[in-house]
PDB file of C-alpha atoms in Angstrom:
ATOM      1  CA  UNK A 290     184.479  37.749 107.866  1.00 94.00           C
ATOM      2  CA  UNK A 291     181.265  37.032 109.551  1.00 93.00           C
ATOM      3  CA  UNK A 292     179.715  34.694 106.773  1.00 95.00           C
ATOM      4  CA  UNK A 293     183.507  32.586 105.824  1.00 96.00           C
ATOM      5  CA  UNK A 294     184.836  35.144 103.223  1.00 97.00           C
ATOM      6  CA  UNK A 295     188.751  35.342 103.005  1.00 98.00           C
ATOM      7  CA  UNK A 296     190.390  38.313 102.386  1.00 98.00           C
ATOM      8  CA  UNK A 297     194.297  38.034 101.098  1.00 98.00           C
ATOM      9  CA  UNK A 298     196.590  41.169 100.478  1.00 98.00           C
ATOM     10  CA  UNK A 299     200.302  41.198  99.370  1.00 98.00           C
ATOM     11  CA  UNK A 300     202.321  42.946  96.790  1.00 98.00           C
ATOM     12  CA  UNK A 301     202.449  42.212  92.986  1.00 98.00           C
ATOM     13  CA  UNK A 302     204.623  43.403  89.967  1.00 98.00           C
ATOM     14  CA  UNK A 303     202.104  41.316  87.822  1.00 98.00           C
ATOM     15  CA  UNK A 304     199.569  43.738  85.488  1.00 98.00           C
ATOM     16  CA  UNK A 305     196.607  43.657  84.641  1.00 98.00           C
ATOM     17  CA  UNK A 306     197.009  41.594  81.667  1.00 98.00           C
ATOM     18  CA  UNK A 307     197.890  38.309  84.123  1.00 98.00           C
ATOM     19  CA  UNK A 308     196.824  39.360  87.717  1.00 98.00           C
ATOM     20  CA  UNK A 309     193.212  38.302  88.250  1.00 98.00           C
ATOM     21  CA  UNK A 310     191.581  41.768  88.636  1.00 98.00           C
ATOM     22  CA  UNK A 311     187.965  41.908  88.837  1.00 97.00           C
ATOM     23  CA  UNK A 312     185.960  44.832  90.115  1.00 96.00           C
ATOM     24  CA  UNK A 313     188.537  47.109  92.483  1.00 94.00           C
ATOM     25  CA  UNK A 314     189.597  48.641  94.097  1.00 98.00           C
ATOM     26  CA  UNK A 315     192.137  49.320  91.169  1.00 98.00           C
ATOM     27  CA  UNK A 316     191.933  47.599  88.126  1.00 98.00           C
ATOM     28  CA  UNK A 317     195.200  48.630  86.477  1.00 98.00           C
ATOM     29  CA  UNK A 318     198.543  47.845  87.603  1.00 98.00           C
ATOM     30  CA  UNK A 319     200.560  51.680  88.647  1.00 97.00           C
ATOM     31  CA  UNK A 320     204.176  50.344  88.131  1.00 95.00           C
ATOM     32  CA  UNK A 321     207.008  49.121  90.484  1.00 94.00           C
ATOM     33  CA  UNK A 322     205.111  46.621  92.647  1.00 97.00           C
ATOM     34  CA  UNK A 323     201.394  47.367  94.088  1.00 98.00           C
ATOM     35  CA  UNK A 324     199.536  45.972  97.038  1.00 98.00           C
ATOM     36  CA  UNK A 325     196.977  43.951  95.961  1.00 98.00           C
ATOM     37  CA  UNK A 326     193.657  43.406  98.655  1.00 98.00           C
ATOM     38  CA  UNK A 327     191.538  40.374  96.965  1.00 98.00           C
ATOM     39  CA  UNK A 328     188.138  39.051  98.780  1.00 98.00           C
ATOM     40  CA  UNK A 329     187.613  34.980  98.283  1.00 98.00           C
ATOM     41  CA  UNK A 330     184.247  33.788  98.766  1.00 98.00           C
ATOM     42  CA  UNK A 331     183.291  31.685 101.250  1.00 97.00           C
ATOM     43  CA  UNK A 332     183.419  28.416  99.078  1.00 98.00           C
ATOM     44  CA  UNK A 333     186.677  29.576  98.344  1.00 97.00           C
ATOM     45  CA  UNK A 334     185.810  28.946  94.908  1.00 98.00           C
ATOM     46  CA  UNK A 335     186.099  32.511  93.174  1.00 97.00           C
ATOM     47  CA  UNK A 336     187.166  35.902  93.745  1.00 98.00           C
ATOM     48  CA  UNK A 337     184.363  38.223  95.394  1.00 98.00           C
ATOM     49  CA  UNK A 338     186.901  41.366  93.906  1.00 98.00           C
ATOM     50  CA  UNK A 339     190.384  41.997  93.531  1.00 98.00           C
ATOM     51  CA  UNK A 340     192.763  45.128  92.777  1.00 98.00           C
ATOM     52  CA  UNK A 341     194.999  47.277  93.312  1.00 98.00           C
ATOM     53  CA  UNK A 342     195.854  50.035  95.584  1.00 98.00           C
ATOM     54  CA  UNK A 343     199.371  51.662  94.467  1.00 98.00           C
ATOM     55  CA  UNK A 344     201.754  53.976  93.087  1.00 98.00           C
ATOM     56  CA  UNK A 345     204.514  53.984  90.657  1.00 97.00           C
ATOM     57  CA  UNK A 346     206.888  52.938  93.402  1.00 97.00           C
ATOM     58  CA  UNK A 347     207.438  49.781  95.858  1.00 97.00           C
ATOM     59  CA  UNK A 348     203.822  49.397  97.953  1.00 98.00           C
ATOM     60  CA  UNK A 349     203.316  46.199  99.982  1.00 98.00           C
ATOM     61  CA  UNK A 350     199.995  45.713 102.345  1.00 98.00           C
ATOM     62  CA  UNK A 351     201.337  43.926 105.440  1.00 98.00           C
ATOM     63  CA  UNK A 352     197.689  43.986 107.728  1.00 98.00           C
ATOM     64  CA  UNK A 353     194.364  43.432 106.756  1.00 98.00           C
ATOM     65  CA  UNK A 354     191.096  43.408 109.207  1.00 98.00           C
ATOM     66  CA  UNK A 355     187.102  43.269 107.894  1.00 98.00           C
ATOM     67  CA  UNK A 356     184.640  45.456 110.096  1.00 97.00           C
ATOM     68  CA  UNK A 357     181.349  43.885 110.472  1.00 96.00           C
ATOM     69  CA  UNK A 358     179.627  45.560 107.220  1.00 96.00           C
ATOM     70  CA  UNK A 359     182.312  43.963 105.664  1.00 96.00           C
ATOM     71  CA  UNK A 360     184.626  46.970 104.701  1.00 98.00           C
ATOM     72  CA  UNK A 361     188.588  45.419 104.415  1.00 98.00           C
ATOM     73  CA  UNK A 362     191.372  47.453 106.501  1.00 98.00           C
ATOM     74  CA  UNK A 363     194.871  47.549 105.225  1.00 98.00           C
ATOM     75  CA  UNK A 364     197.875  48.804 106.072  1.00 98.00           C
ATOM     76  CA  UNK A 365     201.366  48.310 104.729  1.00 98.00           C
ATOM     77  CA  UNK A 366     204.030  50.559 103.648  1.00 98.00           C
ATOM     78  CA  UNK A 367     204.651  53.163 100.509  1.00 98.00           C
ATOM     79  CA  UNK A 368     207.184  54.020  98.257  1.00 98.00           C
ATOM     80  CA  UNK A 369     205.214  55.939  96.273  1.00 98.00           C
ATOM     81  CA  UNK A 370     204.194  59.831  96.206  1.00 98.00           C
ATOM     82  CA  UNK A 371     200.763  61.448  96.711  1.00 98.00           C
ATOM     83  CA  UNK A 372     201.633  61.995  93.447  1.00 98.00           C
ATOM     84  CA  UNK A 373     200.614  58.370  91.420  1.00 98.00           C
ATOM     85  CA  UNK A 374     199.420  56.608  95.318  1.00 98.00           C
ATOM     86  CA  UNK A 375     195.206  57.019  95.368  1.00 98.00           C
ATOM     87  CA  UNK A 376     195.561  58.823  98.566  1.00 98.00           C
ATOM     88  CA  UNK A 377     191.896  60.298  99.516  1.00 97.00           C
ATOM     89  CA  UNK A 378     190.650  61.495 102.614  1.00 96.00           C
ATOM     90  CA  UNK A 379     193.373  60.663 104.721  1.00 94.00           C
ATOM     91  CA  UNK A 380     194.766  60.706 107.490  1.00 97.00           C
ATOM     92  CA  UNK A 381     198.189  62.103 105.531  1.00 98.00           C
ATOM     93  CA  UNK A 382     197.895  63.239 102.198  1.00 98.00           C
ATOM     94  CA  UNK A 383     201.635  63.881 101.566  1.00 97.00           C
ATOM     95  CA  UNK A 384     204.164  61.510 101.280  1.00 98.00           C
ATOM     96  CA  UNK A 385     206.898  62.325 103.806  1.00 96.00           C
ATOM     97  CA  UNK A 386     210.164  61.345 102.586  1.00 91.00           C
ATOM     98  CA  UNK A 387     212.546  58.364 103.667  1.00 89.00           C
ATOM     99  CA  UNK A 388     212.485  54.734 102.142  1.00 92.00           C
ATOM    100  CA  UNK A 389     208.923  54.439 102.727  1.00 97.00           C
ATOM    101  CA  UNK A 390     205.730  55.913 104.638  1.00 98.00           C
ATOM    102  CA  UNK A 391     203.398  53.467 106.087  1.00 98.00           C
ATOM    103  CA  UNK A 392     199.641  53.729 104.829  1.00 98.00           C
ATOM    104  CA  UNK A 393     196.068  52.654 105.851  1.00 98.00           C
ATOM    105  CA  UNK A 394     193.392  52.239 103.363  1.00 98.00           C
ATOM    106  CA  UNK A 395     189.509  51.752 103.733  1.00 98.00           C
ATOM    107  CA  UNK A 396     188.246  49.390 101.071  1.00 98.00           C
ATOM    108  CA  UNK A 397     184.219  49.885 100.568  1.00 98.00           C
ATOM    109  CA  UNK A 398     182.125  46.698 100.975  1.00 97.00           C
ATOM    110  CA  UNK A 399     181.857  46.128  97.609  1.00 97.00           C
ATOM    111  CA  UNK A 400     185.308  46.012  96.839  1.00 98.00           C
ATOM    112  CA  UNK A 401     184.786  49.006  94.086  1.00 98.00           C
ATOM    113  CA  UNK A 402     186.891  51.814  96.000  1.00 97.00           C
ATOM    114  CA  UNK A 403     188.524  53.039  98.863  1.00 98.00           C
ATOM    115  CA  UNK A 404     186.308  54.909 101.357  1.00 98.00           C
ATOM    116  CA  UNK A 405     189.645  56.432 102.753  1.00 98.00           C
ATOM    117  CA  UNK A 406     193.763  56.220 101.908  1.00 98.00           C
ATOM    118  CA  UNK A 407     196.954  57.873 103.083  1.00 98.00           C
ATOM    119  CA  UNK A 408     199.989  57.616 105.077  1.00 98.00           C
ATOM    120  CA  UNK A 409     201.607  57.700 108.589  1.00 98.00           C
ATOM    121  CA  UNK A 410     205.229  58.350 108.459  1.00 97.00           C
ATOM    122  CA  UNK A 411     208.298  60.703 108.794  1.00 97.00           C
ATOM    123  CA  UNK A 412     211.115  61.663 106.837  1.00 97.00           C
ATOM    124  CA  UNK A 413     212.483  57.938 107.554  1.00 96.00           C
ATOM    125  CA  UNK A 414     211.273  54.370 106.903  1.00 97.00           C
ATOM    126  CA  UNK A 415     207.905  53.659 108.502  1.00 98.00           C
ATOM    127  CA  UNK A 416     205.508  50.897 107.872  1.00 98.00           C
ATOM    128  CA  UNK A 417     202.481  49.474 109.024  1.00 98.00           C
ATOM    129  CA  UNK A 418     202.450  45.910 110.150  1.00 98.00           C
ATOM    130  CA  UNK A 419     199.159  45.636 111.838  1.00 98.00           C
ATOM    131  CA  UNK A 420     195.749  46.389 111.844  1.00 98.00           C
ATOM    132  CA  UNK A 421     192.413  46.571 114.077  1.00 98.00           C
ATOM    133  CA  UNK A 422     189.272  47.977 113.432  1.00 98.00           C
ATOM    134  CA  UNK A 423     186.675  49.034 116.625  1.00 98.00           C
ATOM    135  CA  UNK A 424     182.762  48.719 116.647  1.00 97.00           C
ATOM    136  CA  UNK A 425     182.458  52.417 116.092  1.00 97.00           C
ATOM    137  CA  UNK A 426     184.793  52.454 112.566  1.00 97.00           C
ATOM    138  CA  UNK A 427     188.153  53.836 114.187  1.00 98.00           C
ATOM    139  CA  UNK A 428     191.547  51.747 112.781  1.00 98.00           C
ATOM    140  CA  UNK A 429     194.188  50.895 114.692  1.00 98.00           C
ATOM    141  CA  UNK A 430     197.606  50.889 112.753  1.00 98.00           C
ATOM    142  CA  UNK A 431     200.602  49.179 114.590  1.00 98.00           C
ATOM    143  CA  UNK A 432     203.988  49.151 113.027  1.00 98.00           C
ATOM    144  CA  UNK A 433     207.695  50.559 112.563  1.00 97.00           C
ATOM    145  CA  UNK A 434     209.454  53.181 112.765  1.00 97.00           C
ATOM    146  CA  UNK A 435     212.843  54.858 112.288  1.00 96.00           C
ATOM    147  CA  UNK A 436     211.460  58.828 111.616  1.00 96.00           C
ATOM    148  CA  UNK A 437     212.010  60.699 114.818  1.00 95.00           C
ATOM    149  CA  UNK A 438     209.819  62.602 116.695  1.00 95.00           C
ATOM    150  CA  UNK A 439     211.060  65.541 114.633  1.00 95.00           C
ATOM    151  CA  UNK A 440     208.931  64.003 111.707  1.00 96.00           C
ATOM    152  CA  UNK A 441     206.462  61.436 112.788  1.00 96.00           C
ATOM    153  CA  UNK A 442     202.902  62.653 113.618  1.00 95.00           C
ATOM    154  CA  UNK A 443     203.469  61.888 117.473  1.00 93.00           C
ATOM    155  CA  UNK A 444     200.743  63.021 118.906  1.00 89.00           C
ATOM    156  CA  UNK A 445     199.779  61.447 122.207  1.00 88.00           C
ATOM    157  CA  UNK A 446     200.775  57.945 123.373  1.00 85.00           C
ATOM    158  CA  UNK A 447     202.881  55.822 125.823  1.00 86.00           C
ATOM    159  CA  UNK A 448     206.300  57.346 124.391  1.00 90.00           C
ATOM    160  CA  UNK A 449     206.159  60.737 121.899  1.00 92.00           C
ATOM    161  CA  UNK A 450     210.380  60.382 121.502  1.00 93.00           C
ATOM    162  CA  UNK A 451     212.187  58.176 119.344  1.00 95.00           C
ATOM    163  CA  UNK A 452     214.437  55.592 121.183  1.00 93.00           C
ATOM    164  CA  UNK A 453     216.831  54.230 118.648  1.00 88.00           C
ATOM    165  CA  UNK A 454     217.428  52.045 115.614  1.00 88.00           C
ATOM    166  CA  UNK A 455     213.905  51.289 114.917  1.00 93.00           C
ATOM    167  CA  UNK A 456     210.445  51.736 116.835  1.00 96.00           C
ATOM    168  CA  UNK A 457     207.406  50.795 116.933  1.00 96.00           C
ATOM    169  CA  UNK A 458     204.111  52.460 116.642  1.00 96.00           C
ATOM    170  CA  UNK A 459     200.626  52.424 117.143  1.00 96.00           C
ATOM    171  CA  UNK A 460     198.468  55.247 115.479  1.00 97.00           C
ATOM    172  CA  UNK A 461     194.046  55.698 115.801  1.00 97.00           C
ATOM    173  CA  UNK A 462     192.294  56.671 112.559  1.00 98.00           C
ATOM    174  CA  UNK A 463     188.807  58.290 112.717  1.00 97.00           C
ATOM    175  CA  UNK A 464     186.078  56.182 111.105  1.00 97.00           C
ATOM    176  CA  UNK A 465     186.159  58.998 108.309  1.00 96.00           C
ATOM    177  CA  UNK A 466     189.842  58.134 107.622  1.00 97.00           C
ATOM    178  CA  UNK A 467     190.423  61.947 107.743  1.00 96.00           C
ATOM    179  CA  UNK A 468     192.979  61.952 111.031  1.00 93.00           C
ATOM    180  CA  UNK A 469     195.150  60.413 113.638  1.00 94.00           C
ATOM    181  CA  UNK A 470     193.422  60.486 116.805  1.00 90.00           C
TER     182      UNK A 470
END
């Protein structure tokens, strides 16, 4: 970020009891594997926060960008259910099926929450690689895709039908998380 803070995210089947949690998003491990999202401070000599965001199933974060308050962007992709995953807000609140749905997350400056959470997929595997955020809060997921048109939020865009073995994709989130736009 703007002042030499590193942020790191991944996935983890490590718990609580050995992954170096401290403040958030999630402190306790969900099950399967989680994405982690960890802030390093500029020294690089301690952890600013770090926790979890995750379900009971397979969740990796793949992308990560900082806006210039400081809030972290992720993205990655979920195998878990609106039903253990800490979606709030948005821009999907349902889990759509397949192997997994991609997801974008807003964690809060301070590391203690997510301002925003939920997925973009179909009814096949989707998952966000990429991430961007703009000066006026709006994310910008890029990824894959093999859900067609049939089940993917295609809205608008360059190409609105599915081409073949695998896609790719590029979705806008409102700044409030609560949309694709």
């Amino acid at each position: 970020d703007g002042v030499g803070n590193a942020y790191v995210i991944g996935r983890t089947g490590s718990t609580q009891a050995t992954f170096p949690v401290t403040v958030g998003p999630d402190l306790t491990h969900n099950g399967g594997n989680d994405a982690f999202v960890a802030k390093v401070n500029a020294a690089g000599t301690g952890l600013v926060y770090a926790g979890y965001i995750g379900g009971a199933g397979w969740d990796e974060g793949l992308g990560i960008t900082v806006d210039g308050a400081g809030n972290a962007y992720i993205t990655g992709y979920a195998a878990s259910t609106q039903a253990t995953f800490p979606v709030t807000g948005g821009p999907d609140l349902t889990y759509n099926g397949g192997y997994w749905d991609a997801f974008v997350a807003k964690v809060n400056v301070a590391g203690t929450g997510l301002a925003y959470a939920g997925y973009i997929g179909g009814a096949g595997r989707d998952e966000g690689r990429g991430i961007t955020v703009d000066g006026a809060g709006n994310a910008y997921v890029t990824g894959e895709t093999d859900s067609t048109q049939a089940t993917f939020p295609a809205t608008v865009g360059p190409d609105l039908t599915f081409n073949g073995y695998s896609d790719a994709f590029v979705a806008k989130v409102n700044p409030i998380g609560t949309g694709l736009v």
